[in-house]
mmCIF file of C-alpha atoms in Angstrom:
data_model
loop_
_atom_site.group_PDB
_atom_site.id
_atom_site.type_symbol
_atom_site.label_atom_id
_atom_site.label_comp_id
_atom_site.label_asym_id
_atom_site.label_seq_id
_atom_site.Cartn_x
_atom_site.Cartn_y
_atom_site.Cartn_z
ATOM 1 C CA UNK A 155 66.697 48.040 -5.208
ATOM 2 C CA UNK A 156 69.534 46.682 -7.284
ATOM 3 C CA UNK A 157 71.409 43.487 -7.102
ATOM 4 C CA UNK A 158 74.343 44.365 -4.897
ATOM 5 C CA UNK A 159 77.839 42.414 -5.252
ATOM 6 C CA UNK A 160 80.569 42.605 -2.566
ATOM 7 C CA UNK A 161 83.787 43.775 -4.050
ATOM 8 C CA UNK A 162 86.827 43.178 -2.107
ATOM 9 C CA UNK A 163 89.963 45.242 -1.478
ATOM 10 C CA UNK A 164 92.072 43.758 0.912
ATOM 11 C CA UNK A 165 92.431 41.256 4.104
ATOM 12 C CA UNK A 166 93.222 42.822 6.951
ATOM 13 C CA UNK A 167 93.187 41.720 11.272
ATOM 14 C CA UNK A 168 89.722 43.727 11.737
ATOM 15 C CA UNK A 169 89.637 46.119 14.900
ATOM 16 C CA UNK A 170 86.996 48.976 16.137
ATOM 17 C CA UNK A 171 89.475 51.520 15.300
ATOM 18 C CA UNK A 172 90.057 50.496 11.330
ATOM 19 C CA UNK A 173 85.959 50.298 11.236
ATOM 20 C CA UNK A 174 86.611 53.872 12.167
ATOM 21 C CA UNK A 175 88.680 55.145 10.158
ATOM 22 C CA UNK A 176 86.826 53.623 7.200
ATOM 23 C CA UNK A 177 83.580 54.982 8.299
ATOM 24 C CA UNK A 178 84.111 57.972 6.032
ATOM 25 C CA UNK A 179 85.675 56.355 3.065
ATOM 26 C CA UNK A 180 84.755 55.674 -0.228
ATOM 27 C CA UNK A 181 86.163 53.161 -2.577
ATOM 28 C CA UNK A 182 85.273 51.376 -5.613
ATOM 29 C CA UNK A 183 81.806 52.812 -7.459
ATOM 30 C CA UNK A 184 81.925 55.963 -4.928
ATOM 31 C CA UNK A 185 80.815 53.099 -2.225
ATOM 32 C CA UNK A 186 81.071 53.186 1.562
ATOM 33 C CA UNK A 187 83.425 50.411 2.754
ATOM 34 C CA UNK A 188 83.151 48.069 5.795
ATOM 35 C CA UNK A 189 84.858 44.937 7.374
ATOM 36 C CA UNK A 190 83.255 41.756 6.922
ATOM 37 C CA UNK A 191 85.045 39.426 9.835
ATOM 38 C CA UNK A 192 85.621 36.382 10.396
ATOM 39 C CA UNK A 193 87.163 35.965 13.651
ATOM 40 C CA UNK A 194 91.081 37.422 13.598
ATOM 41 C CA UNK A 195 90.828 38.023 9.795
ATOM 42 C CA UNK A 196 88.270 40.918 8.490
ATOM 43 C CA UNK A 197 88.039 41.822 4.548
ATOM 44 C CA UNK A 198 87.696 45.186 3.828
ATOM 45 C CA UNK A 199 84.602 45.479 1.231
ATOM 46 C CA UNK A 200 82.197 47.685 -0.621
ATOM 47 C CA UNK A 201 79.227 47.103 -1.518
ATOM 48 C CA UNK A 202 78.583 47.363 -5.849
ATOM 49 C CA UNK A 203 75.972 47.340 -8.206
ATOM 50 C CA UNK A 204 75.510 44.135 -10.248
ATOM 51 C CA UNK A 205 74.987 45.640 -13.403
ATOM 52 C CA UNK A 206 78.227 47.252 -13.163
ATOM 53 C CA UNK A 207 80.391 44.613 -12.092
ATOM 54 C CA UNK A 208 78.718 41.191 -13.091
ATOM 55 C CA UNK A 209 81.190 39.136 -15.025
ATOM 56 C CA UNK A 210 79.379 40.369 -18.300
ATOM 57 C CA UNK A 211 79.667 44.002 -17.458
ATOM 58 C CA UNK A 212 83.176 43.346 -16.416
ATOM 59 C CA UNK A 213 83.907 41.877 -19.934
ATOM 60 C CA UNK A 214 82.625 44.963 -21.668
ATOM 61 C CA UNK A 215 83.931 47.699 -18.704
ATOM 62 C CA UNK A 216 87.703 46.409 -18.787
ATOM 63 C CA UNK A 217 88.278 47.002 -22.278
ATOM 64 C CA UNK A 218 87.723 50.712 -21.104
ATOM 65 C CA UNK A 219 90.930 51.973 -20.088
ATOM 66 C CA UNK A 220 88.837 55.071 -18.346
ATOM 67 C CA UNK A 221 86.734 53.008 -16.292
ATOM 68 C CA UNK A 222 89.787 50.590 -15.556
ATOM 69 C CA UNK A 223 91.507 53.885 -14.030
ATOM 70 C CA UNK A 224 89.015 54.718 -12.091
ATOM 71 C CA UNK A 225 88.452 51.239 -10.391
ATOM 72 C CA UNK A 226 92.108 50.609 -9.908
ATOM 73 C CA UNK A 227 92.859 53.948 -8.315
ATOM 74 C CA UNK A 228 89.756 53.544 -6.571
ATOM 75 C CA UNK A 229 90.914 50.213 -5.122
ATOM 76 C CA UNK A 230 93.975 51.788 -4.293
ATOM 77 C CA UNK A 231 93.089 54.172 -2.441
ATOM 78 C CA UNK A 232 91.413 52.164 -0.427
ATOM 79 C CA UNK A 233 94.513 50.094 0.266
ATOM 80 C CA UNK A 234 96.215 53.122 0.926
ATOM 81 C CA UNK A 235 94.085 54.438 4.075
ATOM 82 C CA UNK A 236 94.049 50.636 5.242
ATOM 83 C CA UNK A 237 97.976 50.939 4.764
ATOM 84 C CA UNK A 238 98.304 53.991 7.336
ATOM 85 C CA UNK A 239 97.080 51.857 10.044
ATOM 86 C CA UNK A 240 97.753 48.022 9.881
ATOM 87 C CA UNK A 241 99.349 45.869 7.723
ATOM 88 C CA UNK A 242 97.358 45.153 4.675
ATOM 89 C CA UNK A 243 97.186 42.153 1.911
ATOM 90 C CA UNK A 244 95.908 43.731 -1.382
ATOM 91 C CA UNK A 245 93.766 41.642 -3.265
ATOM 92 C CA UNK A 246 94.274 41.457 -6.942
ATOM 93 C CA UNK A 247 91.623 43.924 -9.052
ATOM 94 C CA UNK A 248 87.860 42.881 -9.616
ATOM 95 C CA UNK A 249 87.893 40.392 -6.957
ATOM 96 C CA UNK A 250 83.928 40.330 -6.233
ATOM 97 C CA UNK A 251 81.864 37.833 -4.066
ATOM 98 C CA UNK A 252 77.895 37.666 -4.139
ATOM 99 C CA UNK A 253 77.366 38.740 -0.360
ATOM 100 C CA UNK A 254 78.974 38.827 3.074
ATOM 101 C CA UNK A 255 78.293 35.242 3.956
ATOM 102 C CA UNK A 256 80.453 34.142 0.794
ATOM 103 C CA UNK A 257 83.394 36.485 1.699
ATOM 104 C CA UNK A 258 83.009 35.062 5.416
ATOM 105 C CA UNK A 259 83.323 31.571 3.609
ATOM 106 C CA UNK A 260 86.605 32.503 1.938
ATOM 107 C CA UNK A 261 88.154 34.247 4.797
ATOM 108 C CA UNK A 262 87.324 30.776 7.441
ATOM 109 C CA UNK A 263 88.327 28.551 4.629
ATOM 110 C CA UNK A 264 91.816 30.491 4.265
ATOM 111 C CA UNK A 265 92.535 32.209 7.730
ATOM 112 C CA UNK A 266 95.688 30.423 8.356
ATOM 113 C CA UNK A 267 97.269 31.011 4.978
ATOM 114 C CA UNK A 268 96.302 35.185 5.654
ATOM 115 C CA UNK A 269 97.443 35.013 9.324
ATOM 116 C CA UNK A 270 100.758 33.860 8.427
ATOM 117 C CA UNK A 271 101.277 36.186 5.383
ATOM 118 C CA UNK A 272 100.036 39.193 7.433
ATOM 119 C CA UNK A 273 102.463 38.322 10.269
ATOM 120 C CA UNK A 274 105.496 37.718 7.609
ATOM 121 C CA UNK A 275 104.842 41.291 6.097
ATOM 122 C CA UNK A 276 103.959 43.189 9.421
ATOM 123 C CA UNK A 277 106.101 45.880 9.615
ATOM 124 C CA UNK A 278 107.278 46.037 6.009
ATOM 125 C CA UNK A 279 106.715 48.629 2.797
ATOM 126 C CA UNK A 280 107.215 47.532 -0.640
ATOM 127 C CA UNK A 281 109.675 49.619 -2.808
ATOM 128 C CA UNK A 282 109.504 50.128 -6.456
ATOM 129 C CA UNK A 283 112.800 50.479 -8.461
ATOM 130 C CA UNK A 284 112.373 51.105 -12.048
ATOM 131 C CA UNK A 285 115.894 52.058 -14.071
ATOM 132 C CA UNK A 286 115.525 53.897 -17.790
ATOM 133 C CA UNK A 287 117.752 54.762 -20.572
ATOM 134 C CA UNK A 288 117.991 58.188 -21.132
ATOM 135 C CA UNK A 289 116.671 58.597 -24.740
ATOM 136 C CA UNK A 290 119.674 58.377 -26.539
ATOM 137 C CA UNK A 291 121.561 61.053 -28.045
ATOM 138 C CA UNK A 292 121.855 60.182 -31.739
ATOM 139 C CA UNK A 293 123.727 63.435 -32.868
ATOM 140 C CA UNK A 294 126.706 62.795 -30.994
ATOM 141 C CA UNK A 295 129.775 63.497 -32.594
ATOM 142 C CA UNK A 296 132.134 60.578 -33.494
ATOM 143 C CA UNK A 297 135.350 60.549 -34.765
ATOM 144 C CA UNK A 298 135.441 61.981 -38.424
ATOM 145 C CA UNK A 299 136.257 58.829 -40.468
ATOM 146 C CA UNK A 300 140.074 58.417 -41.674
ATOM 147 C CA UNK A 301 140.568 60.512 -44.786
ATOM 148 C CA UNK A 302 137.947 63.488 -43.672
ATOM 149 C CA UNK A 303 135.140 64.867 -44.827
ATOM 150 C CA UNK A 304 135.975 64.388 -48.096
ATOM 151 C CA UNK A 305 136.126 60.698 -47.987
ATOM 152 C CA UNK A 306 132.860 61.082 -46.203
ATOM 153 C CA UNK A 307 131.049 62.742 -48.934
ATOM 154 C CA UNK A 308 132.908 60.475 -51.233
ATOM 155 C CA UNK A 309 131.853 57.441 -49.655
ATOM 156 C CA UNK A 310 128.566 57.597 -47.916
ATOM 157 C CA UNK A 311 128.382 53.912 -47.242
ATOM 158 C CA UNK A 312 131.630 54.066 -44.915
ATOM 159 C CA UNK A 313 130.087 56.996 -43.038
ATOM 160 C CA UNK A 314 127.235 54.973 -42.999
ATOM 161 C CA UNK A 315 128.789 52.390 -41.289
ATOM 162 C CA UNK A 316 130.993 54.439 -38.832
ATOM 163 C CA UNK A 317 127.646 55.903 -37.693
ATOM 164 C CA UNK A 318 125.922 52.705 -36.616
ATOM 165 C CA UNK A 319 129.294 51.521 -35.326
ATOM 166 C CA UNK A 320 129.357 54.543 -32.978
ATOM 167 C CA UNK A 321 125.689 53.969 -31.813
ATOM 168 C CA UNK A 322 126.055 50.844 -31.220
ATOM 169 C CA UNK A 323 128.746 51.101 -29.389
ATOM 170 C CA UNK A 324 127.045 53.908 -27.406
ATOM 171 C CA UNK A 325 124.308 51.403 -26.565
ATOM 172 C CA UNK A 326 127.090 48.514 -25.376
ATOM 173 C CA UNK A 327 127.945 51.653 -23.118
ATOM 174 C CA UNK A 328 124.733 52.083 -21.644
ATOM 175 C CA UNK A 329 124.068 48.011 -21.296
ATOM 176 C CA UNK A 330 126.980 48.143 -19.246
ATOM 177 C CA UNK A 331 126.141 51.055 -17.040
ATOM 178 C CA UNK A 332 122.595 49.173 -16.221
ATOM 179 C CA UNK A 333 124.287 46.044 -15.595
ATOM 180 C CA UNK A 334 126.379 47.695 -13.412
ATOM 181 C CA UNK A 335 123.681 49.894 -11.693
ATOM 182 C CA UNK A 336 121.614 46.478 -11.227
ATOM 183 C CA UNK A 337 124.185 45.186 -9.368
ATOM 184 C CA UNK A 338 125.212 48.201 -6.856
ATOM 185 C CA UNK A 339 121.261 47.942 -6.278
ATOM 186 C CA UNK A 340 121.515 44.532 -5.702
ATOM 187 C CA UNK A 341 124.021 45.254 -3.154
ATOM 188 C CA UNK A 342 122.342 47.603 -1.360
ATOM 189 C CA UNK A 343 118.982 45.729 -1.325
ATOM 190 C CA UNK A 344 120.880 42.486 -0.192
ATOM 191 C CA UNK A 345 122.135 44.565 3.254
ATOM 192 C CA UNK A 346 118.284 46.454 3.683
ATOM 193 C CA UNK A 347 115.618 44.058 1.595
ATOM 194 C CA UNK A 348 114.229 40.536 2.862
ATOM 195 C CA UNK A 349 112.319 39.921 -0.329
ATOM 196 C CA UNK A 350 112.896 41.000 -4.135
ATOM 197 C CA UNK A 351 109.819 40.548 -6.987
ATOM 198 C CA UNK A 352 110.485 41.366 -10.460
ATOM 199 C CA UNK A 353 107.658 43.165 -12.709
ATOM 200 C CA UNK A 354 108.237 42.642 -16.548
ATOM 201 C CA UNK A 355 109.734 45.785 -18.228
ATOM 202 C CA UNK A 356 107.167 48.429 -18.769
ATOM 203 C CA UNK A 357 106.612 49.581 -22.547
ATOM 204 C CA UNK A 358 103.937 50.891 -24.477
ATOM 205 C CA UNK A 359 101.848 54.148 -24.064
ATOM 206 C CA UNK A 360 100.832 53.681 -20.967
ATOM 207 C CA UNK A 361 104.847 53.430 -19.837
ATOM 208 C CA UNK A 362 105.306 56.870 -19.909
ATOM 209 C CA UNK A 363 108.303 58.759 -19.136
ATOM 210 C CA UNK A 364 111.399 59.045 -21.897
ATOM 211 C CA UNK A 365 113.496 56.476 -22.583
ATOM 212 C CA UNK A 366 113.145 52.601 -22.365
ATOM 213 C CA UNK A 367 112.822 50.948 -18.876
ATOM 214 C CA UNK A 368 115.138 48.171 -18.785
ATOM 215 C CA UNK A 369 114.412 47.424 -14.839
ATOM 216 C CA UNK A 370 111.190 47.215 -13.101
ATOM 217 C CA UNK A 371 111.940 45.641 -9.313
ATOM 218 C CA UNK A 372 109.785 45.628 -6.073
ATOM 219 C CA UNK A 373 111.430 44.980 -2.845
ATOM 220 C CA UNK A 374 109.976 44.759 0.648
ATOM 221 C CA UNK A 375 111.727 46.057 2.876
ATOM 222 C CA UNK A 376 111.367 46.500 6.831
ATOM 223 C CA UNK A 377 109.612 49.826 7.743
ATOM 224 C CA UNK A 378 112.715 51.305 9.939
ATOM 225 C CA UNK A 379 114.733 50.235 7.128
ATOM 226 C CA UNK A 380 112.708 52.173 4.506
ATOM 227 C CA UNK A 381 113.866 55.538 4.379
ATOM 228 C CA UNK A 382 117.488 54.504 4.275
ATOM 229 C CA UNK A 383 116.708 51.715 1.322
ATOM 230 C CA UNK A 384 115.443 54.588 -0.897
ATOM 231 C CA UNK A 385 118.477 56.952 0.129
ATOM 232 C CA UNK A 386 121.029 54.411 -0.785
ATOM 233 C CA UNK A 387 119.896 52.906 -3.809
ATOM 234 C CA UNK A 388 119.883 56.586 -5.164
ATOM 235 C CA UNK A 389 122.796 57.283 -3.917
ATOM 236 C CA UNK A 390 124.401 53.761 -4.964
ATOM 237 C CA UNK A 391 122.806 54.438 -8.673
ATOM 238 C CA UNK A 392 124.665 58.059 -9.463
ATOM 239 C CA UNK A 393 127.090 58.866 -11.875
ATOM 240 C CA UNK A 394 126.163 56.278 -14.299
ATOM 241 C CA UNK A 395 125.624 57.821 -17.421
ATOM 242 C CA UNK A 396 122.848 57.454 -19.978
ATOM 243 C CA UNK A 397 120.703 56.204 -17.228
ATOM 244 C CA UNK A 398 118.030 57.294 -14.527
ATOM 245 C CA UNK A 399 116.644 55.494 -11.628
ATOM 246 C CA UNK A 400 112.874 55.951 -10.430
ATOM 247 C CA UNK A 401 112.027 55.133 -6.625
ATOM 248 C CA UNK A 402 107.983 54.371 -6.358
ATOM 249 C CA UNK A 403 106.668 53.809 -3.404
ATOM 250 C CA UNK A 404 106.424 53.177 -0.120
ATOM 251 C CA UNK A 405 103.895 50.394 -1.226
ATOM 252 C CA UNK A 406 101.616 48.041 0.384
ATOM 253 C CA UNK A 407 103.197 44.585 0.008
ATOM 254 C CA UNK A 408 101.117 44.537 -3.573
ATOM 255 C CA UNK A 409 104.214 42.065 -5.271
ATOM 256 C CA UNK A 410 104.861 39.853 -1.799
ATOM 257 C CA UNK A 411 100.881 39.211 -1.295
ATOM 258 C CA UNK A 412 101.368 35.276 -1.556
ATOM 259 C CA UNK A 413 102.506 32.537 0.436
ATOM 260 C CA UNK A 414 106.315 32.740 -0.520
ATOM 261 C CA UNK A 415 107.251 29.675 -3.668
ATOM 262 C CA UNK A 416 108.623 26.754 -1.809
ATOM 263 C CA UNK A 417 111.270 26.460 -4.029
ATOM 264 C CA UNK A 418 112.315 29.833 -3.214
ATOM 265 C CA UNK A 419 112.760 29.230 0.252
ATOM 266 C CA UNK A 420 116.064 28.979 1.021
ATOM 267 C CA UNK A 421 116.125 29.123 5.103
ATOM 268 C CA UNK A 422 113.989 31.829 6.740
ATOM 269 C CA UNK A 423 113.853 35.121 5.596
ATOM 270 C CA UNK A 424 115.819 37.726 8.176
ATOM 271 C CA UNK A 425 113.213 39.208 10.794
ATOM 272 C CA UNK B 19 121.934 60.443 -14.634
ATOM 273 C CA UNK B 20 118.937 61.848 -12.895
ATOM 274 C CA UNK B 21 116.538 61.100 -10.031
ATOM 275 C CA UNK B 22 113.192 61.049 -9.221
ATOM 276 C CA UNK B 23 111.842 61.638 -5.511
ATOM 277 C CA UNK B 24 108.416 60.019 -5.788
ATOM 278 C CA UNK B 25 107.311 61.699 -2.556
ATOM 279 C CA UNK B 26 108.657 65.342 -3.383
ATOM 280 C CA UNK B 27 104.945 66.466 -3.918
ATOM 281 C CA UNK B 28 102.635 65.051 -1.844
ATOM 282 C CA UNK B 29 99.662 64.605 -4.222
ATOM 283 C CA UNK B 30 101.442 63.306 -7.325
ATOM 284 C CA UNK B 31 99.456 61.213 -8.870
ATOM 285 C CA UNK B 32 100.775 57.077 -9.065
ATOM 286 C CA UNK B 33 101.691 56.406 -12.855
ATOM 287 C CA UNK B 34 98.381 53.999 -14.025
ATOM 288 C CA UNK B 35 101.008 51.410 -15.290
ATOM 289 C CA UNK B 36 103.001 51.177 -12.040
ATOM 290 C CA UNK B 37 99.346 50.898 -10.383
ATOM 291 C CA UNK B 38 98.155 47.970 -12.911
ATOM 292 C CA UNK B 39 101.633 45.730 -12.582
ATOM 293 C CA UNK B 40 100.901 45.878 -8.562
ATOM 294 C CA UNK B 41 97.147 45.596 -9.403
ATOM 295 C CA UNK B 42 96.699 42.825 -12.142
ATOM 296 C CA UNK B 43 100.261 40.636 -11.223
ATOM 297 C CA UNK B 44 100.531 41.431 -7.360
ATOM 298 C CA UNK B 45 97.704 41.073 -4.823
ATOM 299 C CA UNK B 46 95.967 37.996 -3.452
ATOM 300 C CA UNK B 47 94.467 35.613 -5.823
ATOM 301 C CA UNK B 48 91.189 34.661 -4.751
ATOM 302 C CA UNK B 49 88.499 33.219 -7.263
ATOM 303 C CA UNK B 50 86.217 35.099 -6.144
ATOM 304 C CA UNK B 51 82.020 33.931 -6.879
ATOM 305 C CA UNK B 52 82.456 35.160 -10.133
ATOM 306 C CA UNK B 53 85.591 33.017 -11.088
ATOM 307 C CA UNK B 54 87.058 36.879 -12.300
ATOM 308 C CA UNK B 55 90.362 37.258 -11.208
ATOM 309 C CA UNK B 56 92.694 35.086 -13.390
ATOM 310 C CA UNK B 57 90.249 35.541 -16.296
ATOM 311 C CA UNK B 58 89.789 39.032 -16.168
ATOM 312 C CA UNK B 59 93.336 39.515 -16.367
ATOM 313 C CA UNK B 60 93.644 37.506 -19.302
ATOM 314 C CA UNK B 61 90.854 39.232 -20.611
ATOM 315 C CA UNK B 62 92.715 42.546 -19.908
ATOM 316 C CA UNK B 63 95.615 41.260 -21.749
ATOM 317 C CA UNK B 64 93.871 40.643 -24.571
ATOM 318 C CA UNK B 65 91.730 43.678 -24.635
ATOM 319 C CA UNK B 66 94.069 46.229 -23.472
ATOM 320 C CA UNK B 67 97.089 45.020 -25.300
ATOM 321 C CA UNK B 68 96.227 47.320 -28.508
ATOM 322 C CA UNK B 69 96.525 50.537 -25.476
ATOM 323 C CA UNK B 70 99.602 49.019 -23.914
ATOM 324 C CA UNK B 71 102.189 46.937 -25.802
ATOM 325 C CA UNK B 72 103.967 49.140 -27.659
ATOM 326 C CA UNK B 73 103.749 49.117 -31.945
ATOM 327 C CA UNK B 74 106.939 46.471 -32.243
ATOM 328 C CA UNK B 75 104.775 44.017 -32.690
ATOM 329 C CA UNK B 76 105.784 42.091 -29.726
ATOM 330 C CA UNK B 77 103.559 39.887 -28.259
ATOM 331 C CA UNK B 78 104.739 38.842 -24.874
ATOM 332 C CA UNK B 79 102.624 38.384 -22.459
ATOM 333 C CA UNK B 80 101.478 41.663 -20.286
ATOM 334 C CA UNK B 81 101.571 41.546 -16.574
ATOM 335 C CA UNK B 82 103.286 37.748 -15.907
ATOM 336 C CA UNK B 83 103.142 37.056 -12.298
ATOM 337 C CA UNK B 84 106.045 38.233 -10.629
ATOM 338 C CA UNK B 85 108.955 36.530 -10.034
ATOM 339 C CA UNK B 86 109.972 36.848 -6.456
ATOM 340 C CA UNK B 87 112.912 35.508 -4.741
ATOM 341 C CA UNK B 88 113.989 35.993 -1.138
ATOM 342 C CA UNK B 89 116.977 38.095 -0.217
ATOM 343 C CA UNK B 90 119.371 37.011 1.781
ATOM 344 C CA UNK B 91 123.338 36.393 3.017
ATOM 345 C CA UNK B 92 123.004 33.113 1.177
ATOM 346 C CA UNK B 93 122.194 34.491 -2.024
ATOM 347 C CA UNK B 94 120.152 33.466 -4.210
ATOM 348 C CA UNK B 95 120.228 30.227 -6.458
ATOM 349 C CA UNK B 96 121.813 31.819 -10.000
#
């Protein structure tokens, strides 16, 4: 029999009937997952073959995009059942103790940092609110420089210049529109949201979808409160041109799973 | 100016990237026995930056720890 290593997905308050519902679930490495407790805090774990995920394998495995996939929606999904029935603290990817003692360890050692995080985010979903440029029409028409086409054909360099004049204009425009659609958003979340995070700006092949994301915010938000964040941010967001707004989500509190910055903590957040 | 209703079909699958920022910058930092998490993200960086940062040439750092402030009447410090 294999070395086994305990990877975990979350910290949750354990009871009979989440042991239940993840009696028939499988997680990271197609493994069952169980609670480990440790009095009013449980982690949810699975149990994983060393020579998959000892820190050398990890080294070689996470420059695999594939195998990253699979682990992260894996991990996930996990969350996600966890999600449906408690409130859940996600723990960051490839988070792996030797055995159930150590996780025990770690969950004694920090049970009244978790407590207090899991009461602050009871009752709350994490909203993603990503805002794109539309890819940017470069044919437009513009105004035919003074003198006509003639003078255009005559003098390539001006109509040169009157192009990139009119685009970047056109891209002032959009600035503008996202500056204003950040702040209508702003509004809104100010009136529904207790917390906001901040994501850098997704780029790159993996950022899919067209255009160029100029926004990428989390907020966490009260569950009663959720449905009507997402309906007025995209209703606060339209008829802004050259833009598009993308709501992700409801999330576990993935962005708000730490102890609050005490710099940041300016009085107590709204209950 | 378009919208997207994430939830419109029920089995759509989460973009990877939107999965990864909550996955390698959100969560619960624990060290874990193999000292992995910070590391491996670093590591991830590094190895996955040829996948994910686009060809500009940029090299800013992927998947910064978020920057959270809390909302409220106050506002927040500008």
């Amino acid at each position: 029999m294999a070395n086994r290593l305990r990877y975990t997905y979350a910290v949750v308050r354990p009871s009979s009937a989440l042991e239940h519902v993840l009696s028939d679930v499988r997680g990271v490495a197609n493994a069952s997952v169980a609670l480990v407790r440790s009095t009013t805090v449980a982690a949810a774990v699975s149990s994983v073959p060393e020579e998959e995920f000892s820190e050398q394998a990890l080294k070689d495995r996470l420059e695999d995009l594939d195998w990253l996939e699979t682990v992260a929606r894996a991990h996930h999904s996990v969350v996600e059942v966890l999600s449906a029935h408690t409130t859940v603290l996600p723990l960051r990817l490839a988070t792996l103790y030797a055995d159930d003692a150590h996780v025990r360890e770690m969950l004694g050692e920090r049970r009244q940092t978790f407590t207090a995080l899991l009461d602050r985010l009871a009752d709350h979903v994490e909203w993603g609110v990503k805002i794109y440029t539309e890819p940017s029409n470069e044919t437009a028409p513009s105004e035919p420089p003074v003198g006509g086409d003639l003078s255009a054909q005559s003098r390539p360099g001006r109509a040169y210049l009157q192009r990139r004049s009119d685009q970047r204009r056109a891209r002032e425009d959009v600035w503008r529109a996202a500056e204003e659609m950040i702040r209508r958003i702003d509004a809104e979340a100010r009136d529904l949201a207790v917390e906001h995070a901040r994501h850098r700006l997704q780029q790159g092949r993996l950022a899919g979808g067209p255009g160029e994301n100029v926004a990428n915010d989390a907020y966490l938000v009260p569950r009663h409160l959720a449905e009507e964040f997402r309906d007025r941010v995209l209703r606060s967001t339209e008829g802004l041109p050259g833009l598009r707004v993308e709501v992700t989500g409801p999330w576990a509190p993935y962005s708000f799973a730490e102890p609050a910055a005490p710099d940041t903590r300016e009085g107590a957040p709204p209950q | 100016m378009t919208t997207e209703r994430d939830r419109d079909l029920p089995d759509r699958r989460i973009a990877l990237i939107d999965l990864l920022d909550r996955l390698l910058s959100g969560g619960v930092v624990l060290t874990g026995d193999l000292m992995l998490s910070i590391a491996d993200v670093d590591l991830v960086r590094i190895s996955l930056r040829a996948v994910i940062v686009s060809v500009s040439g940029q090299m800013e750092e992927l998947w910064t720890p978020v920057v959270r402030a809390p909302l409220s009447e106050e506002g927040r410090t500008q």
